[in-house]
XYZ file of C-alpha atoms in Angstrom:
576
model
C -6.277 14.798 32.064
C -7.308 18.245 33.319
C -10.895 18.134 34.527
C -11.080 21.631 36.050
C -13.586 24.293 35.093
C -13.549 25.451 31.488
C -11.429 28.466 30.575
C -12.662 31.635 28.897
C -10.911 30.618 25.644
C -12.786 27.322 25.614
C -16.044 29.164 26.271
C -15.428 31.745 23.521
C -14.709 29.032 20.933
C -17.882 27.178 21.916
C -19.909 30.401 21.644
C -18.426 31.060 18.185
C -19.475 27.628 16.918
C -22.936 27.974 18.449
C -23.411 31.251 16.563
C -22.287 29.601 13.324
C -24.611 26.692 13.922
C -27.625 28.800 14.821
C -28.692 26.039 17.192
C -28.519 26.060 20.963
C -27.713 22.894 22.853
C -25.218 21.373 25.254
C -23.909 18.773 22.791
C -22.033 21.222 20.538
C -21.123 23.476 23.457
C -19.486 20.657 25.404
C -17.774 19.166 22.348
C -16.224 22.533 21.395
C -14.985 23.219 24.921
C -13.549 19.739 25.363
C -11.880 19.747 21.939
C -10.169 23.077 22.695
C -8.937 21.720 26.026
C -7.698 18.440 24.554
C -5.685 20.251 21.889
C -4.128 22.532 24.508
C -2.978 19.345 26.261
C -1.282 18.034 23.109
C -4.042 15.849 21.661
C -4.938 16.061 17.966
C -8.625 15.357 18.445
C -11.365 14.680 20.975
C -12.371 11.078 21.605
C -16.106 11.479 22.227
C -16.390 7.895 23.467
C -14.003 8.699 26.323
C -16.279 11.458 27.647
C -19.737 10.146 26.704
C -21.987 9.895 29.769
C -19.393 11.503 32.066
C -19.837 14.553 34.272
C -17.515 17.465 33.539
C -17.151 20.750 35.492
C -18.639 23.709 33.622
C -18.030 26.528 36.099
C -17.234 26.692 39.783
C -19.742 24.419 41.491
C -21.632 23.592 38.279
C -21.281 20.385 36.256
C -22.779 19.038 33.071
C -23.203 15.436 31.988
C -21.977 14.627 28.497
C -24.599 12.927 26.326
C -24.407 9.300 25.283
C -22.201 8.594 22.290
C -24.947 7.910 19.727
C -26.935 10.996 20.753
C -23.803 13.136 20.750
C -22.744 12.008 17.274
C -26.258 12.580 15.930
C -26.565 16.100 17.356
C -23.102 17.105 16.158
C -23.775 15.674 12.700
C -26.927 17.823 12.430
C -25.339 20.968 13.864
C -24.196 22.337 10.501
C -20.651 22.948 11.769
C -19.427 19.326 11.954
C -19.035 17.383 8.725
C -17.751 14.102 7.400
C -14.167 13.781 6.100
C -13.891 15.773 2.889
C -16.662 18.225 3.749
C -15.804 21.870 4.345
C -16.923 22.385 7.944
C -15.111 23.872 10.965
C -15.238 20.456 12.645
C -14.730 16.985 11.184
C -16.334 13.858 12.633
C -14.617 10.506 12.170
C -16.559 8.647 14.868
C -15.758 8.584 17.675
C -13.107 11.234 16.971
C -13.820 14.953 16.549
C -11.257 17.239 14.900
C -10.709 20.798 13.907
C -10.836 20.835 10.105
C -7.208 21.968 9.805
C -5.830 19.270 12.075
C -7.848 16.575 10.358
C -6.227 17.722 7.103
C -2.740 17.653 8.653
C -3.280 14.106 9.925
C -4.691 12.983 6.581
C -1.730 14.475 4.686
C 0.762 12.614 6.890
C -1.119 9.326 6.560
C -1.520 9.663 2.784
C 2.175 10.464 2.365
C 3.291 7.431 4.355
C 0.864 5.071 2.649
C 1.903 6.267 -0.804
C 5.672 6.338 -0.241
C 5.784 3.002 1.574
C 4.240 1.289 -1.436
C 6.639 2.778 -4.002
C 9.666 0.895 -5.243
C 13.292 1.468 -4.252
C 14.841 4.867 -5.020
C 18.042 3.326 -6.357
C 18.937 0.325 -8.551
C 19.269 -2.920 -6.597
C 22.333 -3.962 -8.590
C 25.352 -3.953 -6.301
C 23.266 -3.370 -3.167
C 24.342 -6.470 -1.227
C 27.996 -6.053 -2.142
C 27.982 -2.437 -0.930
C 26.038 -3.350 2.209
C 28.691 -5.934 3.099
C 31.476 -3.393 2.624
C 29.832 -0.488 4.453
C 28.373 -2.639 7.245
C 31.018 -5.180 8.299
C 30.034 -7.462 11.178
C 30.200 -5.357 14.383
C 32.933 -6.123 16.877
C 31.520 -7.976 19.844
C 28.478 -9.290 17.963
C 27.123 -12.403 19.651
C 26.058 -15.547 17.745
C 23.373 -14.931 15.164
C 22.521 -11.436 16.467
C 21.262 -9.426 13.478
C 23.188 -6.406 12.295
C 20.403 -3.934 13.022
C 22.166 -1.061 11.291
C 22.612 -3.054 8.101
C 18.944 -4.061 8.145
C 17.986 -0.402 8.631
C 20.012 0.587 5.578
C 18.374 -2.128 3.493
C 14.918 -0.924 4.517
C 15.775 2.734 3.958
C 16.605 2.023 0.326
C 13.709 -0.376 -0.284
C 10.992 2.322 -0.513
C 10.553 6.093 -0.397
C 9.806 6.299 3.339
C 11.541 4.825 6.381
C 11.688 5.397 10.127
C 14.888 4.428 11.946
C 14.276 4.432 15.681
C 16.454 3.474 18.596
C 17.693 4.613 21.975
C 20.772 6.743 22.657
C 24.014 5.362 21.296
C 22.424 2.804 18.974
C 24.099 4.440 15.974
C 21.237 6.172 14.162
C 23.411 8.893 12.618
C 26.259 6.461 11.936
C 23.796 4.306 10.042
C 22.542 7.302 8.079
C 26.073 8.303 7.052
C 26.506 4.833 5.558
C 23.069 5.011 3.933
C 24.088 8.274 2.264
C 27.281 6.648 0.948
C 25.268 3.682 -0.298
C 22.690 5.962 -1.940
C 25.392 7.907 -3.779
C 27.153 4.699 -4.803
C 23.942 3.401 -6.383
C 22.511 6.659 -7.750
C 25.680 8.385 -8.891
C 27.543 11.509 -7.823
C 24.975 13.871 -9.340
C 22.507 12.807 -6.611
C 24.593 14.564 -3.919
C 23.086 17.998 -4.638
C 19.594 16.701 -3.833
C 20.395 15.337 -0.353
C 19.266 17.432 2.622
C 19.845 16.925 6.355
C 17.523 18.591 8.863
C 16.376 18.650 12.485
C 13.680 20.511 14.433
C 16.027 22.881 16.325
C 19.346 24.576 15.698
C 20.991 22.583 18.481
C 19.746 19.281 17.043
C 20.865 20.321 13.550
C 24.340 21.166 14.856
C 24.572 17.770 16.568
C 23.462 15.972 13.399
C 26.038 17.885 11.386
C 28.816 17.002 13.833
C 27.765 13.340 13.966
C 27.697 12.965 10.175
C 31.075 14.666 9.861
C 32.570 12.277 12.411
C 30.886 9.178 10.928
C 32.201 9.962 7.443
C 35.770 9.526 8.603
C 35.277 5.805 9.260
C 33.492 4.933 6.028
C 34.979 2.285 3.774
C 34.490 4.093 0.486
C 36.475 6.090 -2.050
C 37.683 9.515 -0.815
C 35.825 11.219 -3.648
C 32.549 9.606 -2.639
C 33.149 10.426 1.010
C 33.657 14.074 0.122
C 30.280 14.165 -1.628
C 28.343 13.138 1.482
C 26.743 16.354 2.764
C 27.558 17.582 6.259
C 25.489 20.742 6.424
C 22.259 20.354 8.420
C 19.414 22.863 8.590
C 16.507 23.395 10.899
C 13.248 22.272 9.315
C 12.080 25.879 9.191
C 15.176 26.897 7.234
C 14.877 23.867 4.967
C 11.329 24.854 4.043
C 12.232 28.535 3.753
C 9.739 29.583 6.429
C 9.256 33.349 6.648
C 6.433 33.821 9.139
C 4.030 34.504 6.268
C 4.400 31.062 4.763
C 7.164 28.904 3.323
C 9.156 29.032 0.139
C 8.637 25.303 -0.359
C 5.173 23.775 -0.094
C 2.716 21.643 -2.036
C 2.758 24.046 -4.966
C 6.524 24.593 -5.027
C 8.385 21.423 -4.125
C 11.770 21.266 -2.447
C 14.379 20.136 -5.032
C 15.253 17.049 -2.989
C 15.923 13.409 -3.749
C 16.570 12.318 -0.164
C 15.762 14.118 3.103
C 16.929 12.950 6.525
C 15.247 14.385 9.638
C 16.906 13.734 12.980
C 15.176 14.028 16.399
C 11.846 13.356 14.695
C 10.082 12.827 18.045
C 10.226 16.617 18.457
C 8.342 17.297 15.215
C 4.697 18.218 15.751
C 1.862 17.310 13.402
C 1.599 20.612 11.460
C 5.349 20.773 10.792
C 5.449 17.122 9.686
C 2.543 17.756 7.320
C 4.220 20.869 5.871
C 7.457 18.948 5.307
C 5.751 16.018 3.600
C 3.690 18.329 1.384
C 6.886 20.027 0.178
C 8.669 16.845 -0.952
C 8.509 15.780 -4.622
C 7.073 12.372 -5.488
C 10.448 10.745 -6.150
C 11.970 11.963 -2.852
C 12.967 9.570 -0.064
C 12.185 10.658 3.506
C 14.090 9.063 6.395
C 13.015 9.918 9.942
C 15.450 9.314 12.800
C 14.444 9.393 16.444
C 13.746 7.633 19.694
C 10.059 6.725 19.825
C 10.249 6.418 23.632
C 11.161 10.067 24.162
C 8.775 12.864 24.987
C 6.556 13.925 22.128
C 6.612 17.455 20.711
C 5.532 20.415 22.823
C 2.848 21.221 20.241
C -0.029 18.805 19.436
C 0.698 15.255 18.412
C 2.960 12.310 19.183
C 3.763 11.884 15.524
C 6.846 9.669 15.584
C 5.336 7.279 18.119
C 2.080 7.096 16.166
C 3.913 6.476 12.894
C 5.975 3.653 14.436
C 2.879 2.001 15.879
C 0.927 2.478 12.650
C 3.695 0.944 10.544
C 3.955 -2.018 12.902
C 0.209 -2.622 13.329
C -0.482 -1.947 9.662
C 1.921 -4.590 8.410
C 4.319 -2.030 6.899
C 7.386 -3.204 8.803
C 9.409 -2.754 5.602
C 9.365 0.971 6.427
C 10.299 0.633 10.106
C 13.781 -0.187 11.376
C 14.561 -0.474 15.085
C 18.131 -0.384 16.389
C 18.468 -2.415 19.587
C 22.170 -2.494 20.386
C 23.646 0.460 22.301
C 27.274 1.262 21.506
C 27.375 4.075 24.092
C 26.076 2.256 27.142
C 27.459 -1.213 27.809
C 25.274 -3.810 29.497
C 26.742 -2.841 32.881
C 26.279 0.917 32.319
C 24.171 2.541 35.014
C 22.621 5.000 32.558
C 21.748 2.154 30.207
C 20.230 0.010 32.960
C 18.351 2.987 34.412
C 16.878 4.069 31.083
C 15.731 0.506 30.335
C 14.069 0.142 33.743
C 12.269 3.465 33.317
C 11.210 2.536 29.802
C 9.838 -0.770 31.116
C 7.775 1.099 33.706
C 9.551 -0.587 36.637
C 10.025 2.206 39.177
C 11.450 0.022 41.942
C 14.040 -1.494 39.598
C 14.991 2.003 38.372
C 15.394 3.193 41.960
C 17.531 0.159 42.734
C 19.890 1.087 39.888
C 20.085 4.680 41.111
C 21.053 3.578 44.620
C 23.449 0.823 43.511
C 26.931 1.978 44.538
C 28.504 -0.158 41.824
C 26.877 2.106 39.196
C 29.290 5.023 39.205
C 27.531 6.923 36.419
C 24.148 7.288 38.159
C 23.253 8.798 41.528
C 20.110 9.360 43.577
C 19.756 12.280 45.974
C 16.740 12.300 48.269
C 15.585 15.896 48.677
C 14.575 16.530 52.256
C 13.970 19.616 54.356
C 13.638 23.207 53.163
C 13.937 24.027 49.465
C 16.649 26.614 50.126
C 19.209 23.947 50.963
C 19.120 22.058 47.681
C 18.668 25.292 45.719
C 21.959 26.596 47.136
C 23.684 23.342 46.216
C 22.464 23.351 42.636
C 23.275 27.040 42.157
C 26.792 26.402 43.481
C 27.198 23.681 40.833
C 26.005 26.107 38.164
C 28.444 28.765 39.414
C 31.389 26.370 39.010
C 30.206 25.502 35.520
C 29.843 29.217 34.723
C 33.424 29.792 35.847
C 34.700 27.107 33.489
C 32.765 28.642 30.589
C 34.268 32.072 31.318
C 37.794 30.592 31.258
C 37.359 29.476 27.641
C 39.803 30.995 25.181
C 37.228 31.510 22.393
C 33.456 31.747 22.002
C 33.540 28.400 20.169
C 35.221 26.767 23.155
C 32.790 28.424 25.583
C 29.835 27.041 23.646
C 31.443 23.599 23.761
C 31.839 23.889 27.542
C 28.092 24.573 27.799
C 27.537 20.983 26.716
C 29.539 19.554 29.621
C 26.882 20.057 32.297
C 23.154 20.711 32.474
C 20.509 21.141 35.140
C 17.191 19.828 33.853
C 13.870 20.243 35.626
C 10.506 18.595 35.102
C 8.602 21.823 35.792
C 8.898 25.509 35.016
C 7.479 26.761 38.312
C 8.004 25.844 41.939
C 11.093 25.494 44.106
C 12.407 22.749 41.781
C 11.438 24.572 38.586
C 13.649 26.262 36.020
C 12.290 29.738 36.767
C 13.440 29.603 40.405
C 16.831 28.062 39.571
C 17.491 30.535 36.750
C 16.512 33.473 38.962
C 18.812 32.376 41.794
C 21.726 31.691 39.440
C 21.278 35.091 37.772
C 21.164 36.860 41.153
C 24.470 35.238 42.076
C 26.281 35.711 38.753
C 24.812 38.892 37.238
C 26.488 42.190 38.163
C 23.979 44.740 39.512
C 20.938 42.813 38.212
C 22.065 43.277 34.600
C 19.908 41.568 31.978
C 22.893 41.028 29.693
C 25.992 39.798 31.486
C 29.034 37.707 30.561
C 28.315 34.009 30.688
C 24.531 34.305 30.610
C 23.136 31.355 28.610
C 20.016 32.158 26.605
C 17.425 30.078 24.766
C 15.273 31.517 21.998
C 11.591 30.997 22.740
C 9.989 32.391 19.575
C 11.001 31.959 15.944
C 12.594 34.969 14.257
C 12.807 34.223 10.561
C 14.749 37.364 9.691
C 17.572 36.474 12.090
C 17.202 32.768 11.337
C 16.877 32.042 15.022
C 14.290 29.514 16.094
C 12.570 28.279 19.219
C 15.040 26.130 21.159
C 18.259 27.660 19.763
C 20.762 28.254 22.580
C 23.453 30.922 22.765
C 25.836 32.572 25.193
C 26.483 36.225 26.056
C 30.212 36.962 26.072
C 32.612 39.880 25.610
C 33.531 40.238 21.948
C 37.279 40.650 21.529
C 36.667 42.005 18.034
C 34.459 44.832 19.402
C 36.467 46.207 22.370
C 34.977 43.520 24.646
C 31.434 44.774 24.202
C 28.840 42.112 24.901
C 27.501 40.007 22.068
C 25.317 36.914 21.930
C 27.118 33.991 20.290
C 25.269 31.123 18.650
C 26.780 28.021 17.034
C 26.655 28.031 13.240
C 27.813 25.946 10.315
C 31.019 28.017 10.154
C 31.717 28.028 13.894
C 29.795 30.841 15.582
C 27.718 33.848 14.682
C 27.011 36.825 16.897
C 24.535 39.645 17.361
C 23.852 42.499 19.757
C 21.917 41.492 22.889
C 19.291 44.111 22.038
C 18.510 42.256 18.816
C 17.683 38.986 20.547
C 14.159 37.790 19.777
C 11.956 36.571 22.629
C 14.181 34.457 24.872
C 14.824 33.230 28.396
C 17.786 32.582 30.672
C 18.965 28.989 30.345
C 21.163 28.055 33.303
C 18.515 25.379 33.872
C 16.246 23.888 31.210
C 12.997 21.993 31.249
C 13.340 18.432 30.014
C 11.133 19.373 27.050
C 13.518 22.163 26.050
C 16.546 19.881 26.393
C 15.397 17.539 23.636
C 17.837 17.432 20.768
C 20.755 18.121 23.129
C 23.298 15.974 24.915
C 25.441 16.814 27.937
C 28.333 15.025 29.590
C 26.765 15.329 33.043
C 23.120 15.946 33.947
C 21.283 16.778 37.168
C 17.548 16.071 36.867
C 15.325 17.870 39.407
C 11.926 16.438 40.336
C 9.245 18.300 42.297
C 8.470 17.357 45.881
C 4.876 16.479 45.020
C 3.327 14.457 42.153
C 2.425 16.412 39.028
C 0.491 15.537 35.837
C 3.583 16.595 33.891
C 5.691 13.809 35.380
C 5.749 10.692 33.250
C 7.855 7.765 32.149
C 8.636 9.559 28.876
C 9.831 12.699 30.669
C 12.166 10.753 32.953
C 13.517 8.656 30.073
C 14.168 11.778 28.005
C 15.943 13.563 30.854
C 18.090 10.546 31.737
C 19.142 9.925 28.138
C 20.371 13.514 27.696
C 23.390 12.377 29.756
C 26.437 10.833 28.115
C 28.709 10.246 31.119
C 26.664 10.637 34.303
C 23.222 11.537 35.601
C 21.995 12.515 39.061
C 18.311 12.548 39.976
C 17.240 14.721 42.896
C 13.759 14.099 44.225
C 11.362 12.049 46.317
C 11.287 8.259 45.951
C 7.493 8.208 45.983
C 7.240 10.863 43.253
C 9.884 9.106 41.146
C 8.227 5.673 41.291
C 4.807 7.157 40.475
C 6.260 9.029 37.502
C 7.842 5.851 36.098
C 4.435 4.199 36.218
C 2.675 7.048 34.401
C 2.509 7.090 30.595
C 1.526 9.914 28.267
C -1.219 9.078 25.807
C -2.059 11.637 23.147
C -5.243 11.060 21.191
C -5.046 11.010 17.427
C -6.368 8.990 14.516
C -3.044 8.549 12.731
C -2.480 4.937 13.800
C -6.030 4.043 12.775
C -5.573 5.723 9.386
C -2.352 3.813 8.698
C -3.777 0.469 9.765
C -7.165 0.910 8.101
C -5.787 1.962 4.731
C -2.516 0.059 4.520
C -1.240 -0.502 0.972
C -2.225 -3.750 -0.820
C 0.072 -6.659 -0.105
C 1.073 -5.444 3.355
């Protein structure tokens, strides 16, 4: 938690609320400043109990002591700008939590949606369910004893109510399970239901991966060819699904999406506002299935929505809406990546380090970074240069974009010798002719949504000569039909992407990954960040860093404050 002096933004927001209130006093001033800071750090609300009675820095050399909890709640309640749930005030008090009105509404909408949908009956007739489950989910090869078929249980739960979360680590078959659920849904509901099925993901890269995974999974389905052909393959970003324009969305609470079933992959990346907008846009008879790994990093924007939903469903006795896949089909029990990710997830830094340094684990490697930064920077840039050369040897833009997925350099931080800014600058200096901004083989990542171009934050592309335009440079992005291209000058706000932050890599997979850690501990480093970076790798992962920093990071967990778990547990449907 950042406990430095308050910023000017925090001070301006506090001053605004004090003017609205017409009352002077440290209670509202401190609450407004702390709430602004907490939200900037990804929290949904301010837990007043956490700060009550504590000293906090106000300006350089000046501190203030937060009031006791009862006094603080009383003064805020009488300030005129903080109200109870349902009142129209800038701030909402749900003791001991303090929210901005808008974010309290977002959280309430998500909770209400889950509570309502989890209590509704199945979306399809139960007749023939078990027979179709047996056909679509035969006993897995290699299953041991009475081990449950987790995928089959997930399908049963997904069709038992109008809301379900399917969570599991990499390679546990989340998208394979969904492909079978879609076949089962169509078998039970009829062919006419196909037009009301939508697949979505938070980013273009994640949507493309979902599309590819569904297309591949369809091929192995035990169902009639006609039914298989009806299973949709096209996946959209959530912004495109909702018809977002920058001035609003085509689909919202007053104009529902014509959907009967919506599947959202990489749901851990979805922040609270976007989840609330999606849920508001779905008609009452629509089924929502969220796929994701609850152990991954939460969204960049406020909230840890998937993790909170999973905990709320479990603690609230709504396990009928939560399915966890435990068996990894990608990483065998002896896999170094599998063992490493489990050790990190368990918070055992020494065990994780032991896996990394175990010579029998050929798919993981530890490199202790010692000496001057220039040495390891040169090594990583040389790796990137070889990867760049392979991309430039591709016969087509489609093949070049595929080669991009073979190798990635991921960093925990943006700044510093081990940060993406330094690595991207050095790689560009080596590979760009005459400091050109647009050069062949430059990977780019969109950093701001552009609704007109249908390019969204996190979409990745590649600058290449266009053989259809006398080898003039174009930016190529993957699309449903292969690739699409545009002039470099038309690119919305973007950045060079030879190296990516772990946050920006979410929703992507790469054959080989190098994960760079800073030389010194950082608040950004956490168990979730390491787990996310490691599990981006399919074939091998290298971690470059300091043993001390690595072990400390494994022991550090991210905790984002919200009231979503409490809302789900407190108001669980009858009978749960």
